[in-house]
PDB file of C-alpha atoms in Angstrom:
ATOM      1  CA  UNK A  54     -97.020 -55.706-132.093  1.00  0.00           C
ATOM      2  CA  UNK A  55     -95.039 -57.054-129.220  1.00  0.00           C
ATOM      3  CA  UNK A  56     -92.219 -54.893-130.767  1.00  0.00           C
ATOM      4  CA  UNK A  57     -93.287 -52.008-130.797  1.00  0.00           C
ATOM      5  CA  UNK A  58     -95.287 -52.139-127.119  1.00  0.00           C
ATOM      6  CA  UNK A  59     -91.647 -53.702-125.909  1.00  0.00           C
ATOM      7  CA  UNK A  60     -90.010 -49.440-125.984  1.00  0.00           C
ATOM      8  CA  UNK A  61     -93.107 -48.518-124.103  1.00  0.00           C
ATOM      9  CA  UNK A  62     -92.538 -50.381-121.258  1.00  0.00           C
ATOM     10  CA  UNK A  63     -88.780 -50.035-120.436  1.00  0.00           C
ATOM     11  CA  UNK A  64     -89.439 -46.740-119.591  1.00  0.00           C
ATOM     12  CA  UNK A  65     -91.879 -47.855-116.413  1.00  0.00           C
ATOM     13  CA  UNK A  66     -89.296 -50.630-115.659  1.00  0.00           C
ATOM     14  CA  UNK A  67     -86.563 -48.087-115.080  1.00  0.00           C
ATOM     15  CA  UNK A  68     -88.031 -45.827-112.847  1.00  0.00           C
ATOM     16  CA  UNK A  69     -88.628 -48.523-110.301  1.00  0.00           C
ATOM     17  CA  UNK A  70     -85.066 -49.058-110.248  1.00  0.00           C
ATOM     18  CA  UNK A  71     -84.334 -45.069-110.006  1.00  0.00           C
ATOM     19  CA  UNK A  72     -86.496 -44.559-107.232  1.00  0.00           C
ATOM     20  CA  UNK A  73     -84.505 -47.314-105.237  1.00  0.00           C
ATOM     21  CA  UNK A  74     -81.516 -46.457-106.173  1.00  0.00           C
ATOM     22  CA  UNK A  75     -82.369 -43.126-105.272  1.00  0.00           C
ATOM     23  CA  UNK A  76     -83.603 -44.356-101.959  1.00  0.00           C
ATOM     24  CA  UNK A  77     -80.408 -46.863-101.090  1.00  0.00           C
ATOM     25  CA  UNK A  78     -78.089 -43.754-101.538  1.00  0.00           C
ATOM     26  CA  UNK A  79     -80.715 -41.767 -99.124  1.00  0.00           C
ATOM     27  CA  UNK A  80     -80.166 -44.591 -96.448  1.00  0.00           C
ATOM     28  CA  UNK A  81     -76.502 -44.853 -96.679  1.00  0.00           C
ATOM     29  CA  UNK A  82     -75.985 -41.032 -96.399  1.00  0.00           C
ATOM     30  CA  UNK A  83     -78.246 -41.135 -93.222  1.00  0.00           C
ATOM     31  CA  UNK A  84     -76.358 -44.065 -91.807  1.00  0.00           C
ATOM     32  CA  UNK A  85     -72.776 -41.959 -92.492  1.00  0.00           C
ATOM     33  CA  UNK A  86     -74.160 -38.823 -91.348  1.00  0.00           C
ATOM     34  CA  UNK A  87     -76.592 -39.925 -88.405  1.00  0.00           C
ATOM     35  CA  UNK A  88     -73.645 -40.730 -85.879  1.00  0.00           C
ATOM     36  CA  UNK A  89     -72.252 -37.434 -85.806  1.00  0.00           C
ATOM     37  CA  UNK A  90     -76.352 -35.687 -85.368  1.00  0.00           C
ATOM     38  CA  UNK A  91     -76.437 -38.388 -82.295  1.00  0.00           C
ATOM     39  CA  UNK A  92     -73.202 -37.310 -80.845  1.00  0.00           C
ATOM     40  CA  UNK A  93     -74.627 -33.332 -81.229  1.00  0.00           C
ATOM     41  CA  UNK A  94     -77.971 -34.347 -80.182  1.00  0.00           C
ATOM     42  CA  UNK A  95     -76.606 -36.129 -77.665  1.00  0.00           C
ATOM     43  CA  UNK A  96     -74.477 -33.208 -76.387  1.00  0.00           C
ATOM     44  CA  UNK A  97     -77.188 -30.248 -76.150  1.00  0.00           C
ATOM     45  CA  UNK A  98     -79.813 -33.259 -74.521  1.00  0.00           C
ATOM     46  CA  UNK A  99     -77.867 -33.967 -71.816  1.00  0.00           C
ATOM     47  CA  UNK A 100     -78.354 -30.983 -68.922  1.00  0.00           C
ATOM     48  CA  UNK A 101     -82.098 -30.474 -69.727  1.00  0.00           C
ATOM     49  CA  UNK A 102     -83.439 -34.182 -69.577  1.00  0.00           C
ATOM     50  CA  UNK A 103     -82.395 -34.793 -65.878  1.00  0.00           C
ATOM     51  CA  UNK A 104     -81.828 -31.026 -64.525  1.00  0.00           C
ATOM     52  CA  UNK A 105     -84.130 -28.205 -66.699  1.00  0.00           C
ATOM     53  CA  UNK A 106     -85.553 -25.927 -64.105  1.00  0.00           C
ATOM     54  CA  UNK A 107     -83.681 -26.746 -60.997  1.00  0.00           C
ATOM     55  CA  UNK A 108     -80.778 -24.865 -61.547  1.00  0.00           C
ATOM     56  CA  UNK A 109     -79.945 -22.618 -64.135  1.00  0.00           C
ATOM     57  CA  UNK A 110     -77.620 -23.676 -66.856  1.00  0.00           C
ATOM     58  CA  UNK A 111     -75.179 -25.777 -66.735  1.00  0.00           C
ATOM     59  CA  UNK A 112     -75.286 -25.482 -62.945  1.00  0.00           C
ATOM     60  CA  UNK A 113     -75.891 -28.947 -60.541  1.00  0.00           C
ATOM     61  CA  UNK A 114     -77.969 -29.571 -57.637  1.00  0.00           C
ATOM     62  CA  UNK A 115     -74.431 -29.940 -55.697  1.00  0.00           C
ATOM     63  CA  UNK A 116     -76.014 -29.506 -52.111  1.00  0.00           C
ATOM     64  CA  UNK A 117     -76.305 -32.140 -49.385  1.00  0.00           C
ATOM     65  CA  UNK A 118     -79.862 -31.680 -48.782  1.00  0.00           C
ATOM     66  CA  UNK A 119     -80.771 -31.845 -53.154  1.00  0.00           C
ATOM     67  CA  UNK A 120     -78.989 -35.280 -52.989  1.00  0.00           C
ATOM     68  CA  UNK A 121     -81.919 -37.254 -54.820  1.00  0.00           C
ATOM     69  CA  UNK A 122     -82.047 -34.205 -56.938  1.00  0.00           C
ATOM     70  CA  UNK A 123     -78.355 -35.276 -58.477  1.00  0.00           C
ATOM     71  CA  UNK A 124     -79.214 -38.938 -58.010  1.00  0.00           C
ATOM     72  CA  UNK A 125     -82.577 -38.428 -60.289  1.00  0.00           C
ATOM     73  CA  UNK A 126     -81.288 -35.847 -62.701  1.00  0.00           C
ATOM     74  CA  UNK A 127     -77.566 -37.770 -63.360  1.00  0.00           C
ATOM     75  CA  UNK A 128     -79.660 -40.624 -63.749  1.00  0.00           C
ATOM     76  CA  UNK A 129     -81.893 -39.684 -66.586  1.00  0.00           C
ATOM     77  CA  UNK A 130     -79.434 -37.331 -68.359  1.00  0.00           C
ATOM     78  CA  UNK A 131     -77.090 -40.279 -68.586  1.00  0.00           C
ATOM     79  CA  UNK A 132     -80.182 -42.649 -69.828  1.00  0.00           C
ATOM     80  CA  UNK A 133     -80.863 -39.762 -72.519  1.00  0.00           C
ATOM     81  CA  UNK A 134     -77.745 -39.269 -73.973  1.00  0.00           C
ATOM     82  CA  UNK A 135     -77.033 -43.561 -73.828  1.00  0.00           C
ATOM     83  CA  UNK A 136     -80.548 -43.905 -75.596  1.00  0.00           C
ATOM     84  CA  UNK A 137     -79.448 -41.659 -78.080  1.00  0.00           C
ATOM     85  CA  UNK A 138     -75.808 -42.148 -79.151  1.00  0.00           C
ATOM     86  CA  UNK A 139     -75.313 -45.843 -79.730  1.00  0.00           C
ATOM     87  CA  UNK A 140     -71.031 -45.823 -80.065  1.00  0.00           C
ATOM     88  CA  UNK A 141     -69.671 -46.152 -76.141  1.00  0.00           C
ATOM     89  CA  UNK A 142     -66.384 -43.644 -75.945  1.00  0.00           C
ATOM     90  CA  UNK A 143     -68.989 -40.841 -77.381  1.00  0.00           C
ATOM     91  CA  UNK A 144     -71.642 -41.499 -74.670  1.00  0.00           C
ATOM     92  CA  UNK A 145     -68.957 -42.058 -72.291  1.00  0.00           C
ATOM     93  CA  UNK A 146     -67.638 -38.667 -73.457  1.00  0.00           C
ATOM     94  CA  UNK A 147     -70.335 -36.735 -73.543  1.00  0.00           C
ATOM     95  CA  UNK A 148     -71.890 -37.431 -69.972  1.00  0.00           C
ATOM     96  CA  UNK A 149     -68.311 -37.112 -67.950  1.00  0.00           C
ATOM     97  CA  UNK A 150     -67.745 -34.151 -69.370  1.00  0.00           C
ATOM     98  CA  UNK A 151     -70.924 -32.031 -68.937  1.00  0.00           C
ATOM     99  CA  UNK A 152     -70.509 -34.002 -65.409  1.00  0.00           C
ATOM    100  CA  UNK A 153     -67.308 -33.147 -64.741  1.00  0.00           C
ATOM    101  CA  UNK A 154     -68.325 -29.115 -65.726  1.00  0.00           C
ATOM    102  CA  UNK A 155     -70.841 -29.471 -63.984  1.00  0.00           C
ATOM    103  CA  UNK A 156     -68.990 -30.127 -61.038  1.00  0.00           C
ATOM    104  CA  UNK A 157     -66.469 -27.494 -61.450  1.00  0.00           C
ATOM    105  CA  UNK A 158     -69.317 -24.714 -61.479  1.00  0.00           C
ATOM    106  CA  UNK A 159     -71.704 -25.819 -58.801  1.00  0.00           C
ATOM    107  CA  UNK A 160     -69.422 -27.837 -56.471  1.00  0.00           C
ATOM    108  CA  UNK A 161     -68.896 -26.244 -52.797  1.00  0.00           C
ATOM    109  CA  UNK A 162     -65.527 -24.799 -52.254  1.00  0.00           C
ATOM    110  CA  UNK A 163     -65.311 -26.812 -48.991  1.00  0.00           C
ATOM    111  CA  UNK A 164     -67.272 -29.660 -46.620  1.00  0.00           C
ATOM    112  CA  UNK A 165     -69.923 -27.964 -44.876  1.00  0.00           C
ATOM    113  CA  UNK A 166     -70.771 -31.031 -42.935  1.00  0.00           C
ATOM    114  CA  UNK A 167     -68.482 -34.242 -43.381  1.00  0.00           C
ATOM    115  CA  UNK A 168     -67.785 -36.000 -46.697  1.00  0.00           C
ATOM    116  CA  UNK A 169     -70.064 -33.718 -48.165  1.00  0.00           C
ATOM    117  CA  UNK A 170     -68.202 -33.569 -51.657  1.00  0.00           C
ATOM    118  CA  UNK A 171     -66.803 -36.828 -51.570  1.00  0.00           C
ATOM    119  CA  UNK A 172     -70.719 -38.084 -50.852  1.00  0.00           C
ATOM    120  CA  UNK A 173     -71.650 -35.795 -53.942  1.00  0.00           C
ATOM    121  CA  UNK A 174     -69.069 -37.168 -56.328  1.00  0.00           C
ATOM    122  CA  UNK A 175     -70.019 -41.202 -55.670  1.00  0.00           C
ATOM    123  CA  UNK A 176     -73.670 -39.573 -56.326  1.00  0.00           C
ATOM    124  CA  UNK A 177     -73.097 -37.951 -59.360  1.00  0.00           C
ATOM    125  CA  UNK A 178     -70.813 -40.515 -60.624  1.00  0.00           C
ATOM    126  CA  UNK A 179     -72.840 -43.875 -59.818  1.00  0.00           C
ATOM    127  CA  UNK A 180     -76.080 -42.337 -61.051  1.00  0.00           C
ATOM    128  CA  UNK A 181     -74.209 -41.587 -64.378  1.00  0.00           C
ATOM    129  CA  UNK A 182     -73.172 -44.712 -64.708  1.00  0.00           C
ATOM    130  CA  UNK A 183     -76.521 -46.509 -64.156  1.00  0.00           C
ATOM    131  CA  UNK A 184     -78.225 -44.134 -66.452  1.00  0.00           C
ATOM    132  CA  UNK A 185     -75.231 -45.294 -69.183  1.00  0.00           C
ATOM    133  CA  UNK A 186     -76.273 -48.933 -68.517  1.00  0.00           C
ATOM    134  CA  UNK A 187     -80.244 -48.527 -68.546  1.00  0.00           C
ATOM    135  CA  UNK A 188     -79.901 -46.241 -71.702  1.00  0.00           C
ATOM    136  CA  UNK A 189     -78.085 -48.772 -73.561  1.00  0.00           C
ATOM    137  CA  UNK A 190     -80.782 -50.954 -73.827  1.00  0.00           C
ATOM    138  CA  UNK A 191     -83.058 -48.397 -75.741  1.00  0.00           C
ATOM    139  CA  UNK A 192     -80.675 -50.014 -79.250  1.00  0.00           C
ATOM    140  CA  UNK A 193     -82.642 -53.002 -79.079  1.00  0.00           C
ATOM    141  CA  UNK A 194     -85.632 -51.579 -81.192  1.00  0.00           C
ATOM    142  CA  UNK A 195     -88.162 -49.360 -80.918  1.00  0.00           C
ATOM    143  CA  UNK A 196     -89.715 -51.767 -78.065  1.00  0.00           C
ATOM    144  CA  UNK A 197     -86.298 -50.747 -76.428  1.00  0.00           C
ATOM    145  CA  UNK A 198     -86.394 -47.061 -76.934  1.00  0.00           C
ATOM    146  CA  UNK A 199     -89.922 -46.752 -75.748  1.00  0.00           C
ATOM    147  CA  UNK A 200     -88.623 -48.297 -71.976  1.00  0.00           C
ATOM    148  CA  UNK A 201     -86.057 -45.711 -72.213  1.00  0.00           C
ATOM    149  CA  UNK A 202     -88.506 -42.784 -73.035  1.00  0.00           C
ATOM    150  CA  UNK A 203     -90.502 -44.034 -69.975  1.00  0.00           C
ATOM    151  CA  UNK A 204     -88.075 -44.970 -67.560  1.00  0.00           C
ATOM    152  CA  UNK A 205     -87.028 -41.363 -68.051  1.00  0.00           C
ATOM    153  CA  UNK A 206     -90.542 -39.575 -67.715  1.00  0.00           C
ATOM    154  CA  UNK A 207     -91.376 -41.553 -64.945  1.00  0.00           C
ATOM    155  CA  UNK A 208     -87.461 -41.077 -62.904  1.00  0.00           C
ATOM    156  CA  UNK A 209     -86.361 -37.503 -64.289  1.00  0.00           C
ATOM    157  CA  UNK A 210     -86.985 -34.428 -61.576  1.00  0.00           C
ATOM    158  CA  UNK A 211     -86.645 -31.644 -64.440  1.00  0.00           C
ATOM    159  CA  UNK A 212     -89.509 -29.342 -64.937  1.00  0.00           C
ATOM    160  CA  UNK A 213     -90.221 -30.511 -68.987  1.00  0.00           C
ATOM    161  CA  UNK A 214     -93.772 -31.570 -69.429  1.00  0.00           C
ATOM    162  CA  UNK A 215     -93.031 -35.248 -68.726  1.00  0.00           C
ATOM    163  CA  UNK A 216     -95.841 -36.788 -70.609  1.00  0.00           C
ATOM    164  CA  UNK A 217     -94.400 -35.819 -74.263  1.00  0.00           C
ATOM    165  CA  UNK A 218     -91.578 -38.413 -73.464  1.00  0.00           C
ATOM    166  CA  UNK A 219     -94.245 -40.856 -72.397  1.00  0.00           C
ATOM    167  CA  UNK A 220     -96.852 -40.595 -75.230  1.00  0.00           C
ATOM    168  CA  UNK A 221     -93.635 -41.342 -77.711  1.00  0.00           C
ATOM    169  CA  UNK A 222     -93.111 -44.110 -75.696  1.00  0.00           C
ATOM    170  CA  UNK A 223     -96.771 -45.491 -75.074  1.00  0.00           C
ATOM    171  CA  UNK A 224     -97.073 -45.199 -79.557  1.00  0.00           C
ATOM    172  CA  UNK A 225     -93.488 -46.720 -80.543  1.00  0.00           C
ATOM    173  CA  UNK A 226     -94.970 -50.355 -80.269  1.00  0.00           C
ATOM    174  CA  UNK A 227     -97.060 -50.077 -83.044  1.00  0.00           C
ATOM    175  CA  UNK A 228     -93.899 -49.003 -85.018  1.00  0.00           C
ATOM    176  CA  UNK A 229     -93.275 -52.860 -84.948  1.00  0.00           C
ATOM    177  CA  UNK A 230     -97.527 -53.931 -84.785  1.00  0.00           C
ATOM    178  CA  UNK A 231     -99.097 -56.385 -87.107  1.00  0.00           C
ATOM    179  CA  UNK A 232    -102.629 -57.183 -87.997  1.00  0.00           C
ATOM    180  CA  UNK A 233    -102.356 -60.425 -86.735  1.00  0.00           C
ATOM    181  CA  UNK A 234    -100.438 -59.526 -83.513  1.00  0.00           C
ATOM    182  CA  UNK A 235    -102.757 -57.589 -81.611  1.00  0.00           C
ATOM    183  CA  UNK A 236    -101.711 -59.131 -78.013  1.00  0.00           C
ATOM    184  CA  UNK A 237     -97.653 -58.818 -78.272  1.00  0.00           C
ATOM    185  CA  UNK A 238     -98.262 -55.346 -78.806  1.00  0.00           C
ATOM    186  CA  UNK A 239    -101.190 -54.601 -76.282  1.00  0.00           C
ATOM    187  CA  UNK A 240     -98.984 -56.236 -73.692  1.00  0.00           C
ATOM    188  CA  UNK A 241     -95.517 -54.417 -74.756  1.00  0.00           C
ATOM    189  CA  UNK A 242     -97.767 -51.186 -74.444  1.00  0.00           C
ATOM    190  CA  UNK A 243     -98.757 -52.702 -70.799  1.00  0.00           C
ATOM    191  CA  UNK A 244     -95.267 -52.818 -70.331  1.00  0.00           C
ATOM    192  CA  UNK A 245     -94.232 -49.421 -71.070  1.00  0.00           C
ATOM    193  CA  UNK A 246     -96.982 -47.929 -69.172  1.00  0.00           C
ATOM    194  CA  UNK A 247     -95.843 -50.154 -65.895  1.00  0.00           C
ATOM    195  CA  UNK A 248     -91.864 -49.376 -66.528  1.00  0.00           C
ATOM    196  CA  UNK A 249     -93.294 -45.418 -66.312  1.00  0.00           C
ATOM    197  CA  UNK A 250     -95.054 -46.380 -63.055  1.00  0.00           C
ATOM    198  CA  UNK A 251     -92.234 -48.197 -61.528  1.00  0.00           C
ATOM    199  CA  UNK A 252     -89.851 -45.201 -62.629  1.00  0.00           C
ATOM    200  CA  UNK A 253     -92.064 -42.357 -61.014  1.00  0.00           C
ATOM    201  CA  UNK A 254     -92.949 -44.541 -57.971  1.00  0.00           C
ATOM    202  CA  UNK A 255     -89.265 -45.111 -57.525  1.00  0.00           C
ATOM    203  CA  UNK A 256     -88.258 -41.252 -58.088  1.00  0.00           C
ATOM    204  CA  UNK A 257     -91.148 -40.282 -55.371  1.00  0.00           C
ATOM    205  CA  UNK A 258     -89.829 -42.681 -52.973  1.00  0.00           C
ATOM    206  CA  UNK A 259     -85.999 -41.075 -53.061  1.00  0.00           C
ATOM    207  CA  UNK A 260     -87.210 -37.802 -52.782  1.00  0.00           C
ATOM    208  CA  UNK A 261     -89.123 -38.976 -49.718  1.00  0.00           C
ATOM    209  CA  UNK A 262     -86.645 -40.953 -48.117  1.00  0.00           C
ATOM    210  CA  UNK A 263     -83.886 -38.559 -48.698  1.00  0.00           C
ATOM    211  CA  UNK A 264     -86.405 -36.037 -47.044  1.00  0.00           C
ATOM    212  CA  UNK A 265     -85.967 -37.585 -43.972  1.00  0.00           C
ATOM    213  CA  UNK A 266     -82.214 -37.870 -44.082  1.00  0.00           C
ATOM    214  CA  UNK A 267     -80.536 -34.380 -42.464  1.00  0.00           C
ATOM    215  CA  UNK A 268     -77.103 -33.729 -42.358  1.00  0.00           C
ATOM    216  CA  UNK A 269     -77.203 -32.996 -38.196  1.00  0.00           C
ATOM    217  CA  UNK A 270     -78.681 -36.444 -37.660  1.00  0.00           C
ATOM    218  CA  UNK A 271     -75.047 -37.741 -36.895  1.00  0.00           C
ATOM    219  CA  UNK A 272     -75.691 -41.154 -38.218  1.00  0.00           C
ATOM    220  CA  UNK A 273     -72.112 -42.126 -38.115  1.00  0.00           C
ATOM    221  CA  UNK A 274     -70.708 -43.369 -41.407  1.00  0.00           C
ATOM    222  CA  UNK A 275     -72.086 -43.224 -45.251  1.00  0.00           C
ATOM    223  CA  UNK A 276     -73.239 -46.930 -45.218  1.00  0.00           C
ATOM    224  CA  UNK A 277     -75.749 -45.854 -42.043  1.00  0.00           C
ATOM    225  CA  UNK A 278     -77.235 -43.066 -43.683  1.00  0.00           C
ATOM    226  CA  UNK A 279     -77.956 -45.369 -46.735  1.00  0.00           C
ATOM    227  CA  UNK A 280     -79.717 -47.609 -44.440  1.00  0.00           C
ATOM    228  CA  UNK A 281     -81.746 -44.693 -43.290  1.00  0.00           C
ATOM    229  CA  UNK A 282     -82.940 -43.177 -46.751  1.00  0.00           C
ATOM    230  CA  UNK A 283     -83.769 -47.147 -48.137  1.00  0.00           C
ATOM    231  CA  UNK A 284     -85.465 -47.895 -44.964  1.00  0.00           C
ATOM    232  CA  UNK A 285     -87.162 -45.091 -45.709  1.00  0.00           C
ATOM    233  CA  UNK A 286     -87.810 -45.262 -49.284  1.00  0.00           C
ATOM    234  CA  UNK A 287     -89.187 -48.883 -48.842  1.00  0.00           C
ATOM    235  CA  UNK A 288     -91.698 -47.572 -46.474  1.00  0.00           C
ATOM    236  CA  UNK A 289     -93.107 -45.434 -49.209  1.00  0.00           C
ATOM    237  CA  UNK A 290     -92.959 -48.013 -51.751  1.00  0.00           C
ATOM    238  CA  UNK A 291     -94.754 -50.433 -49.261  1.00  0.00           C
ATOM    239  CA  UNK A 292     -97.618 -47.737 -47.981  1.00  0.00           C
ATOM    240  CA  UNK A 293     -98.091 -45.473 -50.975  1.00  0.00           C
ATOM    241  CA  UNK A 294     -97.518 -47.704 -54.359  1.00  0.00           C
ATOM    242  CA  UNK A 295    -101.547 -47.082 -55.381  1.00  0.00           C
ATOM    243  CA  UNK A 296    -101.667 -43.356 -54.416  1.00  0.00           C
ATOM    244  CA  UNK A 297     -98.382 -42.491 -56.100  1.00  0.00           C
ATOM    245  CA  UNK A 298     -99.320 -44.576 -59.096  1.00  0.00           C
ATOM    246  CA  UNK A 299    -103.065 -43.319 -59.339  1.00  0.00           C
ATOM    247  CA  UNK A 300    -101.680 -39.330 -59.005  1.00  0.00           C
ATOM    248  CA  UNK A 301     -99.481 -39.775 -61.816  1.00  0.00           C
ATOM    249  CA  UNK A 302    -101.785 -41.154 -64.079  1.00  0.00           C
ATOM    250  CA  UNK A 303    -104.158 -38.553 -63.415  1.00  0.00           C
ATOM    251  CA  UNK A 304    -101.521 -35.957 -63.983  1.00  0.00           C
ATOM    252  CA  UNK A 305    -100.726 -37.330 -67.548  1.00  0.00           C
ATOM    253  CA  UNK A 306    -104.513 -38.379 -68.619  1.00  0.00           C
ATOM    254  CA  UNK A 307    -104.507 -35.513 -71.178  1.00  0.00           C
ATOM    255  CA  UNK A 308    -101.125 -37.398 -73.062  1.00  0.00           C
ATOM    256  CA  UNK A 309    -102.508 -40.664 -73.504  1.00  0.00           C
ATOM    257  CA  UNK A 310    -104.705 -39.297 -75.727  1.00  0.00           C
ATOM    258  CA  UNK A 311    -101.539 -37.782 -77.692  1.00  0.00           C
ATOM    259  CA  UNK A 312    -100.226 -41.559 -77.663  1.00  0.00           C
ATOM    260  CA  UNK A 313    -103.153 -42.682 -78.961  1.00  0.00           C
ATOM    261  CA  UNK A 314    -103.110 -39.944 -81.895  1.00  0.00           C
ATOM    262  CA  UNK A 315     -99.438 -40.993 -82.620  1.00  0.00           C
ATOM    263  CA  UNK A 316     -99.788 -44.126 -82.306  1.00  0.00           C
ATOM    264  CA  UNK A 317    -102.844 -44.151 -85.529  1.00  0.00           C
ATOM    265  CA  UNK A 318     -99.885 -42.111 -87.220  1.00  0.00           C
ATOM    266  CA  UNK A 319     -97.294 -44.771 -86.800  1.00  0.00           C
ATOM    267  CA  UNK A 320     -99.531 -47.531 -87.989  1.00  0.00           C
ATOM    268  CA  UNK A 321    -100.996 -45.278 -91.139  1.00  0.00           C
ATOM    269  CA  UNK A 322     -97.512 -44.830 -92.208  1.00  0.00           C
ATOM    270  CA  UNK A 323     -96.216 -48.176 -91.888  1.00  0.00           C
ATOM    271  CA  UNK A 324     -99.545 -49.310 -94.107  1.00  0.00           C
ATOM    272  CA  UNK A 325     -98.794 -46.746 -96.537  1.00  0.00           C
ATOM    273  CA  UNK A 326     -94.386 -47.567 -96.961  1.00  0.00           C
ATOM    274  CA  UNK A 327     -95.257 -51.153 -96.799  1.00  0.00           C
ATOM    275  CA  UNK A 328     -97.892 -50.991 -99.777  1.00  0.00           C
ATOM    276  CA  UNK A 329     -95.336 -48.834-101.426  1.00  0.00           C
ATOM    277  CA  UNK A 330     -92.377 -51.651-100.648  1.00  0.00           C
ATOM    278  CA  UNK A 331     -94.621 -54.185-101.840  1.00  0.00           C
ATOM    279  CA  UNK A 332     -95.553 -52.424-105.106  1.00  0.00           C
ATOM    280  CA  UNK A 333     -91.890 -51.695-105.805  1.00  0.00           C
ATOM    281  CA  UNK A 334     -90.771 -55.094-105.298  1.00  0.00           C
ATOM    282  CA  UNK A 335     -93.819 -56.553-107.546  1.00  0.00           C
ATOM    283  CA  UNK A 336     -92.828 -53.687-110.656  1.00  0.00           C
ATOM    284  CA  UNK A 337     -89.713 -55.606-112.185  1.00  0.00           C
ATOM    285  CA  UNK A 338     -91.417 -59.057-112.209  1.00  0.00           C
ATOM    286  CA  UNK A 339     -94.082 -57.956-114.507  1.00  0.00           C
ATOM    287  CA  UNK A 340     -93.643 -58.522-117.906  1.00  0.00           C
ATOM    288  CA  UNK A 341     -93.648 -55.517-120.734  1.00  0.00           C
ATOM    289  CA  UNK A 342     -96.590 -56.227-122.956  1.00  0.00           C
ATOM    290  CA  UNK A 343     -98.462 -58.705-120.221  1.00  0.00           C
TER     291      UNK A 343
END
């Protein structure tokens, strides 16, 4: 009897091992493949994530007066492009560049008012380098790509509906949720919703300090005008934190429910793969004939 059951069963042990097979070669196609998508991705993401709808393509904000324009905009385009190409000489690539073009079409011809282009250049260039740095950290997980996602809703000045960005990032903690880990990932979804906070509050307060900065003022020297536009800024940190924080999260209410929808997704499909993982794993243990 056992004999002639024994036939039977090698066929269910075998696809088991076909279907994972199947799904190793899957996985290392994507991981050959995936580096080059980032790099394009990367590429066409740039110039809309910190500048769509303030100039037209692939134009820059290149005026003394739209400073925290190309402070803001460099800032999150770098972030973007960081968050999504992990290897450095391609990020590094990419964002110089699409800076550097940028630059060549947009940049005045001469100084209107002193150090103008100079000024421009240590703007564009810094805030490219600090969005590098912050983007890097979105390869630490999906915890680390959701502070990404929000530090760029919350700091970008483009025109994009900005709470798409953050609903991604409010759901992408349950991508790493358990059952029996409810308050790690309430408070990492805390966290994301306070790095979009701190983002926005910090992109309203250099719009409004660099509002009060004017190229006739005649401050003297680049470090003095600094001192002017953080003075500034830190007033509007100090005075308007709660009414800057409270408008945005009025302005986004509809999104959270989005989060919330995509969020159920995530954790549905990780129940689903996981019961499929386990079931796979359990197949070639059992016995033919048992």
């Amino acid at each position: 009897m056992t004999e002639k059951t024994a036939p039977l069963a090698a066929p269910s042990q075998a696809q088991p091992g076909r279907a994972s097979g199947a799904l190793a070669g899957w996985r290392r196609t994507s991981r050959r493949v995936w580096p080059w998508v980032a790099v394009a991705v990367g590429a066409v993401l740039w110039w809309p994530a910190g500048f769509w709808g303030l100039e037209s393509w692939p134009r820059l904000p290149l005026r003394p007066l739209d400073g925290d324009l190309l402070l803001l905009g460099a800032t999150a385009a770098a972030a973007s492009v960081s968050l999504v190409v992990r290897s450095p000489w391609p990020r590094f690539v990419i964002v110089i560049g699409w800076s550097a073009l940028g630059w060549l079409v947009s940049a005045p011809s001469h100084d209107t008012y002193p150090d103008e282009r100079q000024s421009l250049a240590l703007i564009l260039a810094g805030s490219a380098f600090v969005g590098i740095v912050l983007g890097a950290r979105g390869h630490k997980g999906p915890l680390g790509a959701a502070g990404v996602l929000a530090f760029v809703a919350g700091f970008s000045p483009a025109t994009w509906p900005h709470g798409a960005p953050l609903a991604v990032a409010l759901a992408l903690p349950f991508a790493v949720a358990s059952w029996h880990r409810v308050a790690p990932t309430v408070l990492s979804v805390l966290r994301v919703l306070v790095t979009w906070l701190v983002a926005g509050l910090l992109a309203a307060a250099c719009r409004y300090g660099w509002d009060v900065l004017h190229p006739q003022m005649n401050i003297g020297s680049r470090r003095g005008e600094a001192r002017v536009v953080a003075n500034a800024c830190w007033d509007f940190v100090r005075t308007q934190w709660w009414t800057s924080s409270e408008a945005m999260l009025r302005a986004q209410a509809s999104w959270f429910w989005v989060a919330a929808a995509l969020a159920v997704a995530i954790a549905a499909a990780r129940a689903i793969t996981s019961g499929g993982r386990r079931r796979s794993r359990a197949a070639p243990r059992s016995r033919p004939g048992s």
